[in-house]
Structure formats: structure tokens, C-alpha cells
mmCIF file of C-alpha atoms in Angstrom:
data_model
loop_
_atom_site.group_PDB
_atom_site.id
_atom_site.type_symbol
_atom_site.label_atom_id
_atom_site.label_comp_id
_atom_site.label_asym_id
_atom_site.label_seq_id
_atom_site.Cartn_x
_atom_site.Cartn_y
_atom_site.Cartn_z
ATOM 1 C CA UNK A 113 0.000 0.000 0.000
ATOM 2 C CA UNK A 114 1.271 3.386 -0.907
ATOM 3 C CA UNK A 115 1.152 6.239 1.567
ATOM 4 C CA UNK A 116 -1.317 9.057 0.726
ATOM 5 C CA UNK A 117 0.101 11.905 -1.223
ATOM 6 C CA UNK A 118 0.768 14.965 0.848
ATOM 7 C CA UNK A 119 -1.622 17.814 0.034
ATOM 8 C CA UNK A 120 -0.240 20.645 -1.889
ATOM 9 C CA UNK A 121 0.005 23.906 -0.014
ATOM 10 C CA UNK A 122 -2.844 25.331 -2.095
ATOM 11 C CA UNK A 123 -5.129 22.363 -1.405
ATOM 12 C CA UNK A 124 -4.228 22.450 2.302
ATOM 13 C CA UNK A 125 -5.132 26.157 2.464
ATOM 14 C CA UNK A 126 -8.476 25.469 0.721
ATOM 15 C CA UNK A 127 -9.253 22.688 3.165
ATOM 16 C CA UNK A 128 -8.311 24.911 6.118
ATOM 17 C CA UNK A 129 -10.423 27.819 4.742
ATOM 18 C CA UNK A 130 -13.413 25.482 4.272
ATOM 19 C CA UNK A 131 -13.029 24.222 7.847
ATOM 20 C CA UNK A 132 -12.884 27.824 9.133
ATOM 21 C CA UNK A 133 -16.009 28.773 7.122
ATOM 22 C CA UNK A 134 -17.835 25.749 8.493
ATOM 23 C CA UNK A 135 -16.802 26.681 12.041
ATOM 24 C CA UNK A 136 -17.914 30.331 11.545
ATOM 25 C CA UNK A 137 -21.290 29.157 10.154
ATOM 26 C CA UNK A 138 -21.694 26.811 13.120
ATOM 27 C CA UNK A 139 -21.012 29.720 15.522
ATOM 28 C CA UNK A 140 -23.487 31.976 13.628
ATOM 29 C CA UNK A 141 -26.214 29.333 13.868
ATOM 30 C CA UNK A 142 -25.513 28.956 17.582
ATOM 31 C CA UNK A 143 -25.618 32.746 18.131
ATOM 32 C CA UNK A 144 -28.911 32.956 16.144
ATOM 33 C CA UNK A 145 -30.407 30.110 18.173
ATOM 34 C CA UNK A 146 -29.363 31.783 21.435
ATOM 35 C CA UNK A 147 -30.748 35.108 20.168
ATOM 36 C CA UNK A 148 -34.115 33.570 19.251
ATOM 37 C CA UNK A 149 -34.287 31.783 22.588
ATOM 38 C CA UNK A 150 -33.438 34.925 24.563
ATOM 39 C CA UNK A 151 -35.797 37.051 22.468
ATOM 40 C CA UNK A 152 -38.634 34.582 22.964
ATOM 41 C CA UNK A 153 -37.958 34.424 26.698
ATOM 42 C CA UNK A 154 -37.959 38.237 26.927
ATOM 43 C CA UNK A 155 -41.225 38.451 24.973
ATOM 44 C CA UNK A 156 -42.885 35.870 27.227
ATOM 45 C CA UNK A 157 -41.598 37.695 30.322
ATOM 46 C CA UNK A 158 -42.883 41.048 29.000
ATOM 47 C CA UNK A 159 -46.333 39.567 28.323
ATOM 48 C CA UNK A 160 -46.400 38.007 31.790
ATOM 49 C CA UNK A 161 -45.519 41.381 33.371
ATOM 50 C CA UNK A 162 -48.252 43.138 31.372
ATOM 51 C CA UNK A 163 -50.844 40.537 32.338
ATOM 52 C CA UNK A 164 -49.798 40.585 36.003
ATOM 53 C CA UNK A 165 -49.898 44.392 36.151
ATOM 54 C CA UNK A 166 -53.100 45.066 34.220
ATOM 55 C CA UNK A 167 -55.781 46.653 36.357
ATOM 56 C CA UNK A 168 -58.501 44.336 37.605
ATOM 57 C CA UNK A 169 -61.856 44.430 35.848
ATOM 58 C CA UNK A 170 -64.359 46.723 37.562
ATOM 59 C CA UNK A 171 -66.945 45.225 39.880
ATOM 60 C CA UNK A 172 -67.315 41.786 41.346
ATOM 61 C CA UNK A 173 -67.509 38.655 39.189
ATOM 62 C CA UNK A 174 -70.739 36.715 39.683
ATOM 63 C CA UNK A 175 -71.479 33.165 38.531
ATOM 64 C CA UNK A 176 -73.583 33.090 35.371
ATOM 65 C CA UNK A 177 -76.800 31.222 36.049
ATOM 66 C CA UNK A 178 -77.135 28.032 34.008
ATOM 67 C CA UNK A 179 -80.746 28.669 32.968
ATOM 68 C CA UNK A 180 -80.987 31.667 30.650
ATOM 69 C CA UNK A 181 -84.231 30.608 29.001
ATOM 70 C CA UNK A 182 -87.055 32.937 28.085
ATOM 71 C CA UNK A 183 -90.149 33.265 30.220
ATOM 72 C CA UNK A 184 -93.552 34.438 28.964
ATOM 73 C CA UNK A 185 -93.826 37.633 31.032
ATOM 74 C CA UNK A 186 -92.130 39.463 33.901
ATOM 75 C CA UNK A 187 -94.647 37.913 36.307
ATOM 76 C CA UNK A 188 -94.047 34.332 35.103
ATOM 77 C CA UNK A 189 -92.506 32.001 37.676
ATOM 78 C CA UNK A 190 -88.777 31.469 37.288
ATOM 79 C CA UNK A 191 -85.740 30.354 39.249
ATOM 80 C CA UNK A 192 -84.575 32.919 41.812
ATOM 81 C CA UNK A 193 -81.712 35.140 40.693
ATOM 82 C CA UNK A 194 -78.346 34.617 42.377
ATOM 83 C CA UNK A 195 -77.865 38.381 42.940
ATOM 84 C CA UNK A 196 -80.179 41.284 43.659
ATOM 85 C CA UNK A 197 -80.339 43.083 41.306
ATOM 86 C CA UNK A 198 -79.744 40.189 38.892
ATOM 87 C CA UNK A 199 -76.775 39.795 36.555
ATOM 88 C CA UNK A 200 -77.978 36.736 34.593
ATOM 89 C CA UNK A 201 -80.771 34.177 34.544
ATOM 90 C CA UNK A 202 -84.192 33.667 33.026
ATOM 91 C CA UNK A 203 -85.786 36.662 31.307
ATOM 92 C CA UNK A 204 -88.432 37.788 28.829
ATOM 93 C CA UNK A 205 -87.811 37.921 25.061
ATOM 94 C CA UNK A 206 -87.680 41.729 24.795
ATOM 95 C CA UNK A 207 -85.561 44.508 26.267
ATOM 96 C CA UNK A 208 -86.285 47.886 27.836
ATOM 97 C CA UNK A 209 -85.312 50.979 25.836
ATOM 98 C CA UNK A 210 -81.786 52.205 26.555
ATOM 99 C CA UNK A 211 -81.505 55.489 28.456
ATOM 100 C CA UNK A 212 -83.234 57.024 31.456
ATOM 101 C CA UNK A 213 -86.181 55.343 33.194
ATOM 102 C CA UNK A 214 -88.149 57.242 35.830
ATOM 103 C CA UNK A 215 -90.294 54.265 36.860
ATOM 104 C CA UNK A 216 -88.900 50.857 37.864
ATOM 105 C CA UNK A 217 -88.588 48.337 35.014
ATOM 106 C CA UNK A 218 -89.068 44.654 35.867
ATOM 107 C CA UNK A 219 -85.833 42.775 36.549
ATOM 108 C CA UNK A 220 -86.977 40.026 34.171
ATOM 109 C CA UNK A 221 -86.810 42.583 31.348
ATOM 110 C CA UNK A 222 -83.531 44.158 32.427
ATOM 111 C CA UNK A 223 -81.743 40.798 32.530
ATOM 112 C CA UNK A 224 -82.317 40.609 28.770
ATOM 113 C CA UNK A 225 -80.787 44.094 28.428
ATOM 114 C CA UNK A 226 -77.684 42.721 30.155
ATOM 115 C CA UNK A 227 -77.580 39.714 27.834
ATOM 116 C CA UNK A 228 -77.946 42.084 24.868
ATOM 117 C CA UNK A 229 -74.645 43.830 25.705
ATOM 118 C CA UNK A 230 -76.014 46.292 28.232
ATOM 119 C CA UNK A 231 -75.136 47.864 31.546
ATOM 120 C CA UNK A 232 -77.974 48.634 33.958
ATOM 121 C CA UNK A 233 -77.504 51.210 36.703
ATOM 122 C CA UNK A 234 -79.928 51.071 39.634
ATOM 123 C CA UNK A 235 -80.469 53.661 42.362
ATOM 124 C CA UNK A 236 -82.503 53.226 45.525
ATOM 125 C CA UNK A 237 -85.206 55.341 47.170
ATOM 126 C CA UNK A 238 -82.729 57.231 49.344
ATOM 127 C CA UNK A 239 -80.875 58.683 46.316
ATOM 128 C CA UNK A 240 -81.331 62.449 46.346
ATOM 129 C CA UNK A 241 -82.329 64.450 43.267
ATOM 130 C CA UNK A 242 -78.713 65.553 42.660
ATOM 131 C CA UNK A 243 -77.456 61.942 42.600
ATOM 132 C CA UNK A 244 -80.253 60.868 40.246
ATOM 133 C CA UNK A 245 -79.497 63.824 37.939
ATOM 134 C CA UNK A 246 -75.788 62.910 37.852
ATOM 135 C CA UNK A 247 -76.600 59.280 37.017
ATOM 136 C CA UNK A 248 -78.958 60.396 34.249
ATOM 137 C CA UNK A 249 -76.282 62.703 32.810
ATOM 138 C CA UNK A 250 -73.796 59.824 32.692
ATOM 139 C CA UNK A 251 -76.326 57.563 30.941
ATOM 140 C CA UNK A 252 -77.258 60.255 28.388
ATOM 141 C CA UNK A 253 -73.674 60.153 27.061
ATOM 142 C CA UNK A 254 -74.411 56.721 25.561
ATOM 143 C CA UNK A 255 -76.889 56.190 22.741
ATOM 144 C CA UNK A 256 -77.086 52.435 23.371
ATOM 145 C CA UNK A 257 -76.242 49.717 25.873
ATOM 146 C CA UNK A 258 -76.708 51.757 29.071
ATOM 147 C CA UNK A 259 -79.769 52.535 31.145
ATOM 148 C CA UNK A 260 -80.555 53.902 34.592
ATOM 149 C CA UNK A 261 -83.501 52.597 36.571
ATOM 150 C CA UNK A 262 -84.943 53.252 40.037
ATOM 151 C CA UNK A 263 -84.982 50.317 42.453
ATOM 152 C CA UNK A 264 -86.551 51.776 45.601
ATOM 153 C CA UNK A 265 -85.973 48.876 48.021
ATOM 154 C CA UNK A 266 -82.343 48.155 47.142
ATOM 155 C CA UNK A 267 -80.157 48.349 50.296
ATOM 156 C CA UNK A 268 -77.267 50.380 48.837
ATOM 157 C CA UNK A 269 -77.556 53.715 47.038
ATOM 158 C CA UNK A 270 -76.308 52.676 43.567
ATOM 159 C CA UNK A 271 -75.695 49.309 41.940
ATOM 160 C CA UNK A 272 -74.009 48.773 38.571
ATOM 161 C CA UNK A 273 -74.785 45.533 36.744
ATOM 162 C CA UNK A 274 -73.510 43.820 33.622
ATOM 163 C CA UNK A 275 -73.728 40.169 32.547
ATOM 164 C CA UNK A 276 -71.970 38.309 35.368
ATOM 165 C CA UNK A 277 -70.661 41.508 37.049
ATOM 166 C CA UNK A 278 -71.955 43.708 39.868
ATOM 167 C CA UNK A 279 -70.640 46.753 41.728
ATOM 168 C CA UNK A 280 -72.380 48.314 44.738
ATOM 169 C CA UNK A 281 -71.750 51.973 45.616
ATOM 170 C CA UNK A 282 -72.823 53.967 48.652
ATOM 171 C CA UNK A 283 -72.301 57.314 46.905
ATOM 172 C CA UNK A 284 -71.999 58.645 43.359
ATOM 173 C CA UNK A 285 -68.515 58.012 41.915
ATOM 174 C CA UNK A 286 -68.397 59.110 38.279
ATOM 175 C CA UNK A 287 -65.047 57.500 37.453
ATOM 176 C CA UNK A 288 -66.033 54.165 38.945
ATOM 177 C CA UNK A 289 -69.355 54.265 37.076
ATOM 178 C CA UNK A 290 -67.844 55.205 33.707
ATOM 179 C CA UNK A 291 -65.044 52.651 34.116
ATOM 180 C CA UNK A 292 -67.684 49.960 34.686
ATOM 181 C CA UNK A 293 -69.694 51.088 31.649
ATOM 182 C CA UNK A 294 -66.617 51.219 29.404
ATOM 183 C CA UNK A 295 -65.520 47.753 30.507
ATOM 184 C CA UNK A 296 -68.817 45.984 29.794
ATOM 185 C CA UNK A 297 -71.120 47.869 27.405
ATOM 186 C CA UNK A 298 -71.443 46.468 23.904
ATOM 187 C CA UNK A 299 -70.449 42.872 24.754
ATOM 188 C CA UNK A 300 -73.175 40.482 23.603
ATOM 189 C CA UNK A 301 -73.772 37.449 25.824
ATOM 190 C CA UNK A 302 -76.150 35.285 23.815
ATOM 191 C CA UNK A 303 -75.117 31.624 23.828
ATOM 192 C CA UNK A 304 -73.392 30.628 20.594
ATOM 193 C CA UNK A 305 -74.360 27.439 18.795
ATOM 194 C CA UNK A 306 -71.909 25.249 16.918
#
């Protein structure tokens, strides 16, 4: 057997240059992989910080009642609501007009307003004329999805309701009220099929 021929200097340099290029490419791929990994980790961390620091949704979360079926009229028997005023449950097939109501509207109607993307603001019999006027002014800013309604026997002065959300206030707080409205108005809650 004959020994292999020694490489010429030119061939040896080519082989060495090819090995160096391969090593540089290997390092570049490694740096890219590390960059993608670090970038992905930073993105995930940034999202986690944003989620952890976002302000809580206004009001208290309330369980959605399982039965959301229609009843024939506001006086028809139905399952008791899990909150007072209600935030979900059985209701009639129609809604109350959006806006200001001077006379109490049946809860069985207003529940459908909530399901139809609305926010209902209640005030009790102890609310003075100034408080009622302020509530009405807030509601008049919205052409749809918000209404104010008297509820004389309610224990607290003002209650804000949306589908599955409730907030009880002892005094008028415009920011708290508008934050609640902005968070929940316009979100339809009809069950989806399919």
C-alpha cells in the first residue's frame, strides 16, 4: 500500500479555509439560536408582566346562572336570581329601551338588556335628586347599551350591573361608574351554537 500523497500547499489552504467557514457558520447558527431563545424568553416575560400588572376588571364577578331561558312575562314564575339586582338568569324575550327610566322596570326585562350587551344602573329610594341627575347625565352620554332605573328597596344607594358583574356603591362616583360602563357595554352574551 502506498502512503497518501501529501496535500499541496494550495489544497491544504483550501481545506483549512473550508473548515474555518464551516466553524464560523456553526457559531453563527448557535448565536442565532441563542438570540431567538433569549428574544422569545424576553417576549414571554414582557407579556407576563403586562398581564400581572393590568388593572382588575371593575366590579365583582358573579357566577352566570345556568338557565338563561325565556319566560312568557315578567310575572311568570322562574328560578330565583343569584344576585339582587340580577346579573344573569331567566328573562323575557324583549328589552327595555336604553336610556333614562323614571319608573322601575321589571328585573326580568332588564336581565335581557344585560344579555344584549347592556349595563344597567340602579339607584334606591334614598338617592337624592342631585345623585339621580348625575346618574342620568352619565347615561345620556351613551346612545345604546346603558340605562338607569330606580330600584326603591335596594339596600345600597347605587348598583351597577352587567352580565356576570356587579358593583355596589354607597355614593356617586363618576369615574367608577364610567369605568364599569366602558368595561362591559357592547359585549353580547347570547349563547353561541356550533
